[in-house]
mmCIF file of C-alpha atoms in Angstrom:
data_model
loop_
_atom_site.group_PDB
_atom_site.id
_atom_site.type_symbol
_atom_site.label_atom_id
_atom_site.label_comp_id
_atom_site.label_asym_id
_atom_site.label_seq_id
_atom_site.Cartn_x
_atom_site.Cartn_y
_atom_site.Cartn_z
ATOM 1 C CA MET L 29 0.488 0.131 -0.053
ATOM 2 C CA LEU L 30 1.570 3.475 -0.947
ATOM 3 C CA ASP L 31 1.404 5.721 1.847
ATOM 4 C CA LEU L 32 -0.221 9.141 1.303
ATOM 5 C CA ARG L 33 2.765 11.153 3.421
ATOM 6 C CA ARG L 34 5.474 9.891 0.902
ATOM 7 C CA LEU L 35 3.043 10.630 -2.271
ATOM 8 C CA ALA L 36 3.067 14.027 -1.413
ATOM 9 C CA LEU L 37 6.777 13.960 -0.390
ATOM 10 C CA ILE L 38 7.927 12.343 -4.284
ATOM 11 C CA CYS L 39 5.517 15.293 -5.669
ATOM 12 C CA GLU L 40 7.816 18.286 -4.147
ATOM 13 C CA PHE L 41 10.576 16.938 -5.085
ATOM 14 C CA ALA L 42 9.292 16.940 -8.465
ATOM 15 C CA ARG L 43 8.377 20.473 -7.990
ATOM 16 C CA LYS L 44 11.764 21.276 -6.046
ATOM 17 C CA GLY L 45 14.239 18.921 -7.738
ATOM 18 C CA SER L 46 16.314 18.115 -5.097
ATOM 19 C CA ILE L 47 16.102 16.673 -1.808
ATOM 20 C CA VAL L 48 18.366 19.177 0.071
ATOM 21 C CA ALA L 49 15.225 21.902 -1.323
ATOM 22 C CA THR L 50 12.527 19.040 -0.762
ATOM 23 C CA ALA L 51 13.351 19.013 2.900
ATOM 24 C CA ALA L 52 13.636 23.096 3.205
ATOM 25 C CA SER L 53 11.147 23.189 1.844
ATOM 26 C CA LEU L 54 9.112 20.724 4.155
ATOM 27 C CA GLY L 55 11.150 21.399 7.070
ATOM 28 C CA TYR L 56 12.661 17.768 7.374
ATOM 29 C CA SER L 57 16.552 17.098 7.224
ATOM 30 C CA PRO L 58 17.925 15.459 3.554
ATOM 31 C CA SER L 59 18.609 12.747 5.687
ATOM 32 C CA ALA L 60 14.578 11.575 6.582
ATOM 33 C CA VAL L 61 13.791 12.786 3.042
ATOM 34 C CA SER L 62 16.265 10.451 1.368
ATOM 35 C CA GLN L 63 14.674 7.743 3.916
ATOM 36 C CA GLN L 64 11.177 8.395 3.525
ATOM 37 C CA LEU L 65 11.571 8.430 -0.523
ATOM 38 C CA ALA L 66 13.884 5.097 -0.332
ATOM 39 C CA ALA L 67 10.773 3.867 1.563
ATOM 40 C CA LEU L 68 7.954 4.776 -1.152
ATOM 41 C CA GLU L 69 10.486 2.746 -3.704
ATOM 42 C CA ARG L 70 10.026 -0.131 -1.521
ATOM 43 C CA GLU L 71 6.409 -0.054 -0.821
ATOM 44 C CA ALA L 72 6.304 0.755 -4.965
ATOM 45 C CA GLY L 73 8.782 -2.270 -5.848
ATOM 46 C CA ALA L 74 10.534 0.168 -8.433
ATOM 47 C CA VAL L 75 13.357 2.988 -8.574
ATOM 48 C CA LEU L 76 11.916 6.250 -8.297
ATOM 49 C CA ILE L 77 14.889 8.029 -7.719
ATOM 50 C CA ASP L 78 17.826 8.357 -10.132
ATOM 51 C CA ARG L 79 20.735 8.820 -7.331
ATOM 52 C CA THR L 80 24.139 9.969 -8.107
ATOM 53 C CA ALA L 81 27.084 11.762 -5.375
ATOM 54 C CA ARG L 82 25.934 15.159 -6.193
ATOM 55 C CA SER L 83 22.262 15.237 -7.442
ATOM 56 C CA ALA L 84 18.991 12.855 -7.519
ATOM 57 C CA GLU L 85 16.576 12.879 -10.283
ATOM 58 C CA LEU L 86 12.823 11.158 -11.026
ATOM 59 C CA THR L 87 13.621 8.033 -13.101
ATOM 60 C CA ASP L 88 10.662 7.146 -15.199
ATOM 61 C CA ALA L 89 9.056 5.142 -13.094
ATOM 62 C CA GLY L 90 8.807 8.072 -10.364
ATOM 63 C CA ARG L 91 7.631 10.571 -13.139
ATOM 64 C CA ARG L 92 4.864 8.333 -13.675
ATOM 65 C CA LEU L 93 4.148 7.796 -9.828
ATOM 66 C CA VAL L 94 3.827 11.047 -9.343
ATOM 67 C CA ALA L 95 1.250 11.917 -12.078
ATOM 68 C CA HIS L 96 -0.611 9.386 -10.455
ATOM 69 C CA ALA L 97 0.015 10.815 -6.770
ATOM 70 C CA GLU L 98 -1.224 14.258 -8.379
ATOM 71 C CA ARG L 99 -4.425 12.592 -8.991
ATOM 72 C CA ILE L 100 -4.925 10.276 -6.116
ATOM 73 C CA LEU L 101 -3.833 13.683 -3.799
ATOM 74 C CA ALA L 102 -6.270 15.636 -5.767
ATOM 75 C CA MET L 103 -9.089 13.139 -5.109
ATOM 76 C CA VAL L 104 -7.843 12.528 -1.093
ATOM 77 C CA GLU L 105 -9.134 16.635 -1.077
ATOM 78 C CA THR L 106 -11.581 16.284 -2.867
ATOM 79 C CA ALA L 107 -13.285 13.285 -0.802
ATOM 80 C CA GLU L 108 -12.221 15.604 2.558
ATOM 81 C CA SER L 109 -13.937 18.600 1.112
ATOM 82 C CA ASP L 110 -17.311 16.787 0.103
ATOM 83 C CA LEU L 111 -17.734 15.410 3.804
ATOM 84 C CA SER L 112 -16.766 18.181 5.561
ATOM 85 C CA ALA L 113 -19.055 20.338 2.966
ATOM 86 C CA GLN L 114 -21.593 18.603 5.101
ATOM 87 C CA SER L 115 -21.533 20.113 8.254
ATOM 88 C CA GLY L 116 -21.499 23.749 6.063
ATOM 89 C CA THR L 117 -19.816 25.190 9.264
ATOM 90 C CA PRO L 118 -15.481 26.856 8.545
ATOM 91 C CA SER L 119 -13.639 25.455 10.829
ATOM 92 C CA GLY L 120 -9.538 24.787 10.440
ATOM 93 C CA ARG L 121 -6.962 26.782 9.061
ATOM 94 C CA VAL L 122 -6.876 28.458 5.607
ATOM 95 C CA ALA L 123 -3.193 29.199 3.988
ATOM 96 C CA LEU L 124 -3.476 32.145 2.266
ATOM 97 C CA THR L 125 -0.769 33.938 0.063
ATOM 98 C CA ALA L 126 -1.018 36.775 -1.796
ATOM 99 C CA PHE L 127 1.767 39.266 -3.956
ATOM 100 C CA PRO L 128 2.486 42.204 -1.391
ATOM 101 C CA THR L 129 0.699 44.913 -2.683
ATOM 102 C CA ALA L 130 -2.627 42.785 -2.710
ATOM 103 C CA ALA L 131 -1.911 41.456 1.060
ATOM 104 C CA VAL L 132 -2.021 45.311 2.304
ATOM 105 C CA ALA L 133 -4.806 46.043 0.587
ATOM 106 C CA PHE L 134 -7.181 42.793 1.183
ATOM 107 C CA ALA L 135 -5.928 41.729 4.739
ATOM 108 C CA PRO L 136 -8.069 44.494 7.068
ATOM 109 C CA ALA L 137 -11.569 43.212 4.995
ATOM 110 C CA LEU L 138 -10.723 39.247 5.448
ATOM 111 C CA ALA L 139 -10.374 39.723 8.908
ATOM 112 C CA ARG L 140 -13.141 41.880 9.848
ATOM 113 C CA SER L 141 -14.928 39.569 7.638
ATOM 114 C CA LEU L 142 -13.740 36.394 8.775
ATOM 115 C CA ARG L 143 -13.346 37.003 12.770
ATOM 116 C CA ARG L 144 -17.519 36.135 12.799
ATOM 117 C CA HIS L 145 -16.161 32.400 12.037
ATOM 118 C CA THR L 146 -14.496 31.317 15.209
ATOM 119 C CA SER L 147 -13.384 28.362 14.291
ATOM 120 C CA LEU L 148 -11.500 29.466 11.467
ATOM 121 C CA THR L 149 -8.106 30.078 11.375
ATOM 122 C CA LEU L 150 -6.299 32.276 8.272
ATOM 123 C CA ARG L 151 -2.840 32.396 7.663
ATOM 124 C CA MET L 152 -2.117 35.186 5.503
ATOM 125 C CA MET L 153 1.649 35.076 3.751
ATOM 126 C CA GLN L 154 3.544 37.260 1.198
ATOM 127 C CA SER L 155 5.251 35.785 -2.072
ATOM 128 C CA ARG L 156 6.665 37.261 -4.919
ATOM 129 C CA SER L 157 4.870 38.015 -8.269
ATOM 130 C CA GLY L 158 4.431 34.623 -9.947
ATOM 131 C CA ARG L 159 4.421 32.189 -7.117
ATOM 132 C CA GLY L 160 1.349 31.796 -5.927
ATOM 133 C CA PHE L 161 -0.505 30.138 -8.536
ATOM 134 C CA ARG L 162 2.825 27.475 -8.402
ATOM 135 C CA GLU L 163 2.149 27.424 -4.647
ATOM 136 C CA VAL L 164 -2.014 26.283 -4.887
ATOM 137 C CA GLN L 165 -0.868 23.547 -7.959
ATOM 138 C CA SER L 166 1.911 22.439 -4.785
ATOM 139 C CA GLY L 167 -0.724 22.407 -2.148
ATOM 140 C CA GLU L 168 1.564 25.041 0.074
ATOM 141 C CA ALA L 169 -1.412 27.370 0.031
ATOM 142 C CA ASP L 170 -4.916 26.132 -0.094
ATOM 143 C CA ILE L 171 -5.995 29.832 -2.089
ATOM 144 C CA ALA L 172 -3.561 32.585 -3.616
ATOM 145 C CA LEU L 173 -4.466 35.983 -4.655
ATOM 146 C CA VAL L 174 -2.174 35.960 -7.397
ATOM 147 C CA ASP L 175 -1.818 39.512 -10.482
ATOM 148 C CA ASP L 176 -1.857 39.000 -13.786
ATOM 149 C CA TRP L 177 0.093 41.440 -16.222
ATOM 150 C CA TYR L 178 -0.510 40.239 -19.410
ATOM 151 C CA GLY L 179 -3.816 37.911 -19.551
ATOM 152 C CA ARG L 180 -2.339 35.177 -20.293
ATOM 153 C CA MET L 181 -3.457 32.864 -16.503
ATOM 154 C CA HIS L 182 -5.793 30.227 -17.165
ATOM 155 C CA ALA L 183 -7.662 27.362 -15.055
ATOM 156 C CA SER L 184 -7.642 24.207 -15.430
ATOM 157 C CA ALA L 185 -9.091 21.323 -14.399
ATOM 158 C CA ALA L 186 -7.210 21.081 -10.787
ATOM 159 C CA VAL L 187 -7.057 24.896 -10.683
ATOM 160 C CA ARG L 188 -10.159 27.531 -10.127
ATOM 161 C CA ILE L 189 -9.704 31.176 -11.548
ATOM 162 C CA PHE L 190 -11.853 33.622 -9.835
ATOM 163 C CA PRO L 191 -11.648 37.160 -11.092
ATOM 164 C CA LEU L 192 -11.448 40.157 -8.781
ATOM 165 C CA LEU L 193 -10.248 43.513 -10.382
ATOM 166 C CA HIS L 194 -8.382 45.437 -12.586
ATOM 167 C CA ASP L 195 -5.770 47.647 -11.781
ATOM 168 C CA PRO L 196 -4.690 50.264 -13.495
ATOM 169 C CA LEU L 197 -1.189 52.445 -13.506
ATOM 170 C CA VAL L 198 -1.559 55.883 -12.519
ATOM 171 C CA LEU L 199 1.031 58.865 -12.266
ATOM 172 C CA VAL L 200 1.927 59.390 -8.183
ATOM 173 C CA VAL L 201 3.923 62.943 -7.858
ATOM 174 C CA PRO L 202 5.169 64.545 -4.639
ATOM 175 C CA ARG L 203 2.787 67.011 -3.317
ATOM 176 C CA ARG L 204 5.089 70.210 -4.325
ATOM 177 C CA HIS L 205 5.773 69.017 -7.337
ATOM 178 C CA ARG L 206 3.876 70.992 -10.842
ATOM 179 C CA LEU L 207 1.733 68.092 -11.530
ATOM 180 C CA ALA L 208 0.003 68.104 -8.614
ATOM 181 C CA SER L 209 -2.097 70.707 -9.815
ATOM 182 C CA PRO L 210 -5.006 69.033 -11.347
ATOM 183 C CA ASP L 211 -5.079 72.077 -13.464
ATOM 184 C CA ALA L 212 -2.225 71.053 -14.940
ATOM 185 C CA PRO L 213 -2.149 69.206 -18.428
ATOM 186 C CA VAL L 214 -0.117 65.686 -17.670
ATOM 187 C CA ASP L 215 2.238 65.346 -20.582
ATOM 188 C CA LEU L 216 4.977 61.609 -20.574
ATOM 189 C CA ALA L 217 7.173 62.982 -23.097
ATOM 190 C CA GLU L 218 7.207 66.041 -20.980
ATOM 191 C CA LEU L 219 8.445 64.110 -18.329
ATOM 192 C CA ARG L 220 10.971 61.940 -19.425
ATOM 193 C CA ASP L 221 13.763 63.787 -17.800
ATOM 194 C CA GLU L 222 12.337 63.528 -14.743
ATOM 195 C CA PRO L 223 13.564 61.367 -11.667
ATOM 196 C CA TRP L 224 11.920 57.966 -12.655
ATOM 197 C CA MET L 225 11.508 55.566 -9.556
ATOM 198 C CA ALA L 226 10.829 51.759 -10.686
ATOM 199 C CA THR L 227 10.713 48.191 -9.263
ATOM 200 C CA PRO L 228 13.955 46.598 -10.325
ATOM 201 C CA GLU L 229 14.647 45.337 -13.954
ATOM 202 C CA GLY L 230 12.115 42.288 -15.088
ATOM 203 C CA GLU L 231 9.423 42.611 -12.452
ATOM 204 C CA PRO L 232 5.877 43.146 -14.252
ATOM 205 C CA SER L 233 5.542 46.887 -13.271
ATOM 206 C CA ARG L 234 8.687 47.800 -14.130
ATOM 207 C CA VAL L 235 8.040 46.274 -17.917
ATOM 208 C CA ALA L 236 5.017 48.280 -18.060
ATOM 209 C CA VAL L 237 6.385 51.248 -16.632
ATOM 210 C CA ASP L 238 9.456 50.762 -19.476
ATOM 211 C CA ARG L 239 6.969 50.390 -21.873
ATOM 212 C CA MET L 240 4.886 53.626 -20.966
ATOM 213 C CA LEU L 241 7.980 55.378 -20.997
ATOM 214 C CA ALA L 242 8.876 53.917 -24.341
ATOM 215 C CA ASP L 243 5.871 54.513 -25.787
ATOM 216 C CA VAL L 244 5.676 58.845 -25.717
ATOM 217 C CA GLY L 245 9.460 58.333 -27.901
ATOM 218 C CA GLY L 246 13.214 56.993 -27.836
ATOM 219 C CA ALA L 247 14.927 54.564 -25.400
ATOM 220 C CA GLN L 248 13.287 55.309 -21.848
ATOM 221 C CA PRO L 249 15.124 56.732 -19.443
ATOM 222 C CA VAL L 250 16.706 54.476 -16.293
ATOM 223 C CA PRO L 251 14.426 54.837 -12.840
ATOM 224 C CA TRP L 252 16.306 54.890 -9.574
ATOM 225 C CA GLU L 253 15.565 50.960 -8.373
ATOM 226 C CA PHE L 254 13.977 49.806 -5.681
ATOM 227 C CA GLU L 255 12.266 46.835 -4.246
ATOM 228 C CA GLY L 256 8.802 47.295 -3.047
ATOM 229 C CA LEU L 257 6.006 49.847 -4.399
ATOM 230 C CA SER L 258 5.740 51.193 -0.884
ATOM 231 C CA THR L 259 9.639 52.119 -0.803
ATOM 232 C CA ILE L 260 8.771 53.932 -4.034
ATOM 233 C CA LEU L 261 5.513 55.813 -2.396
ATOM 234 C CA SER L 262 7.555 56.856 0.540
ATOM 235 C CA LEU L 263 10.413 58.118 -1.467
ATOM 236 C CA VAL L 264 7.691 59.599 -3.989
ATOM 237 C CA ALA L 265 6.100 61.623 -0.770
ATOM 238 C CA ARG L 266 9.840 62.390 0.329
ATOM 239 C CA GLY L 267 10.066 64.720 -3.428
ATOM 240 C CA VAL L 268 12.636 62.222 -4.133
ATOM 241 C CA GLY L 269 11.123 61.761 -7.379
ATOM 242 C CA ILE L 270 7.824 60.734 -9.583
ATOM 243 C CA ALA L 271 6.744 56.901 -10.206
ATOM 244 C CA ALA L 272 3.995 54.948 -12.471
ATOM 245 C CA VAL L 273 1.839 52.384 -9.777
ATOM 246 C CA PRO L 274 -0.716 49.734 -9.863
ATOM 247 C CA ALA L 275 -3.377 52.192 -8.161
ATOM 248 C CA LEU L 276 -3.860 49.246 -5.751
ATOM 249 C CA ALA L 277 -0.470 50.127 -4.320
ATOM 250 C CA LEU L 278 -2.479 52.782 -2.433
ATOM 251 C CA ALA L 279 -5.084 51.364 -0.656
ATOM 252 C CA ALA L 280 -3.411 51.313 2.441
ATOM 253 C CA GLY L 281 -3.456 55.564 2.399
ATOM 254 C CA VAL L 282 -0.508 57.351 1.487
ATOM 255 C CA ARG L 283 -0.012 61.070 2.204
ATOM 256 C CA GLY L 284 2.687 64.062 0.637
ATOM 257 C CA ILE L 285 2.027 62.545 -2.914
ATOM 258 C CA ALA L 286 -0.608 63.673 -5.760
ATOM 259 C CA VAL L 287 -1.861 60.888 -8.067
ATOM 260 C CA ARG L 288 -2.391 61.626 -11.581
ATOM 261 C CA GLU L 289 -4.340 59.476 -14.068
ATOM 262 C CA ILE L 290 -2.251 58.536 -17.213
ATOM 263 C CA PRO L 291 -3.794 59.435 -20.373
ATOM 264 C CA GLY L 292 -4.926 57.585 -22.838
ATOM 265 C CA SER L 293 -5.275 53.730 -21.812
ATOM 266 C CA PRO L 294 -2.575 53.007 -19.168
ATOM 267 C CA ALA L 295 -1.207 49.481 -18.389
ATOM 268 C CA GLY L 296 -2.850 47.710 -15.869
ATOM 269 C CA ARG L 297 -3.130 44.099 -14.154
ATOM 270 C CA ASP L 298 -6.142 41.973 -13.685
ATOM 271 C CA VAL L 299 -6.434 40.334 -9.659
ATOM 272 C CA HIS L 300 -7.216 37.144 -9.500
ATOM 273 C CA ALA L 301 -8.328 34.398 -6.526
ATOM 274 C CA VAL L 302 -6.801 30.986 -7.319
ATOM 275 C CA ALA L 303 -7.474 27.514 -5.440
ATOM 276 C CA ARG L 304 -7.631 24.182 -6.689
ATOM 277 C CA ALA L 305 -10.517 22.915 -8.349
ATOM 278 C CA SER L 306 -10.523 19.821 -5.009
ATOM 279 C CA SER L 307 -10.938 22.511 -2.108
ATOM 280 C CA VAL L 308 -13.334 25.061 -3.094
ATOM 281 C CA HIS L 309 -16.232 23.288 -1.403
ATOM 282 C CA ARG L 310 -14.762 22.941 2.238
ATOM 283 C CA PRO L 311 -16.310 25.363 4.416
ATOM 284 C CA ALA L 312 -13.355 27.048 4.971
ATOM 285 C CA VAL L 313 -11.822 27.783 1.537
ATOM 286 C CA ALA L 314 -15.697 28.624 0.340
ATOM 287 C CA ALA L 315 -16.015 31.050 3.117
ATOM 288 C CA THR L 316 -12.387 32.911 2.353
ATOM 289 C CA LEU L 317 -13.273 33.048 -0.890
ATOM 290 C CA ARG L 318 -16.113 34.913 -0.840
ATOM 291 C CA ALA L 319 -14.789 36.923 1.546
ATOM 292 C CA ILE L 320 -12.117 37.866 -0.592
ATOM 293 C CA HIS L 321 -14.631 38.429 -3.198
ATOM 294 C CA VAL L 322 -16.770 40.928 -1.015
ATOM 295 C CA ALA L 323 -13.392 42.234 -0.602
ATOM 296 C CA ALA L 324 -12.615 43.088 -3.945
ATOM 297 C CA ARG L 325 -15.866 44.801 -4.487
ATOM 298 C CA TYR L 326 -14.956 47.078 -1.861
ATOM 299 C CA LEU L 327 -11.499 47.977 -3.464
ATOM 300 C CA ALA L 328 -12.483 48.231 -7.004
ATOM 301 C CA ALA L 329 -15.101 51.109 -5.718
ATOM 302 C CA ASP L 330 -11.945 52.236 -4.346
ATOM 303 C CA LEU L 331 -10.120 52.568 -7.495
ATOM 304 C CA THR L 332 -13.259 53.629 -9.139
ATOM 305 C CA ALA L 333 -13.229 56.376 -6.785
ATOM 306 C CA LEU L 334 -9.586 57.010 -7.356
ATOM 307 C CA GLU L 335 -9.796 57.306 -10.501
ATOM 308 C CA SER L 336 -12.972 59.382 -11.136
ATOM 309 C CA ALA L 337 -11.716 62.032 -8.254
ATOM 310 C CA ILE L 338 -7.582 62.262 -8.979
ATOM 311 C CA PRO L 339 -7.801 66.074 -8.944
ATOM 312 C CA ALA L 340 -9.301 65.670 -5.453
ATOM 313 C CA ALA L 341 -6.180 63.403 -4.747
ATOM 314 C CA SER L 342 -3.872 65.485 -5.213
ATOM 315 C CA ALA L 343 -4.220 67.371 -2.490
ATOM 316 C CA GLY L 344 -2.674 64.882 -0.958
ATOM 317 C CA SER L 345 -4.894 62.712 1.121
ATOM 318 C CA ALA L 346 -5.007 58.532 1.091
ATOM 319 C CA VAL L 347 -7.455 56.323 -0.499
ATOM 320 C CA PRO L 348 -9.425 55.096 1.824
ATOM 321 C CA GLU L 349 -8.789 51.210 3.130
ATOM 322 C CA ALA L 350 -11.145 48.466 1.756
ATOM 323 C CA ARG L 351 -14.023 48.289 4.523
#
């Protein structure tokens, strides 16, 4: 009989690619991982891992077992969800991962909405853009809040995608900047020599800013690079430079800046919730997804209000928090 925990272990090995990385991911020692994989080989009656002095990789039999194991583990989770759904009471822990901007924006509303479920525990983590989808697939998270800048995210039989809101780029400048006045026209071509700040090269928001500036002629200026949109916003507030950021980054409230609409059709991202199809009917996951959708509606309304009242925002007022 194949042990379910060992099946989950070999799936994690397939994702991580090494015994050391698998051990680090699961909180085991490398020797414990090796012992459990060896035990699984005895249960399966086949060599699953090709080991050398410096590496280990799946054999053909190992890859076939991983394919079976993923289906088996999904079926087990579906069965657990079906049984727990009979009670209808959200309970247990839900692991939610989100890219940093979404974590800050969604957390207040989620905490307020879910606290009435006294048997439900939420663990909210932050992950880099692009990792949330994989963390849901691997079982590290039950739900992920993910951003999609290119419209390439698609659901599968194993993973469900729930659209939440669109998050456009907006221009942020210091309160004393000439464009802080709502009467001053915004012309990106005239801003090319300004001290721009952006996230590091290769980040999706940086790619969007680079393309936006390239569209107004010539090679884009080299901005100052900083990890984290909150860092960039704090520097804009201190008069260090200007930036184009997703509007959702303002949801926590930032003072000392003016927010202006970018002319034309500015780039933006779509924000989605992602969950395994096998878990969406578990009461705790279903309740968390409902709370996420409610939070998203409030945030989307705030973003719409921001765009329609951008001249007022130039006085330095903060965007309202999610309710």
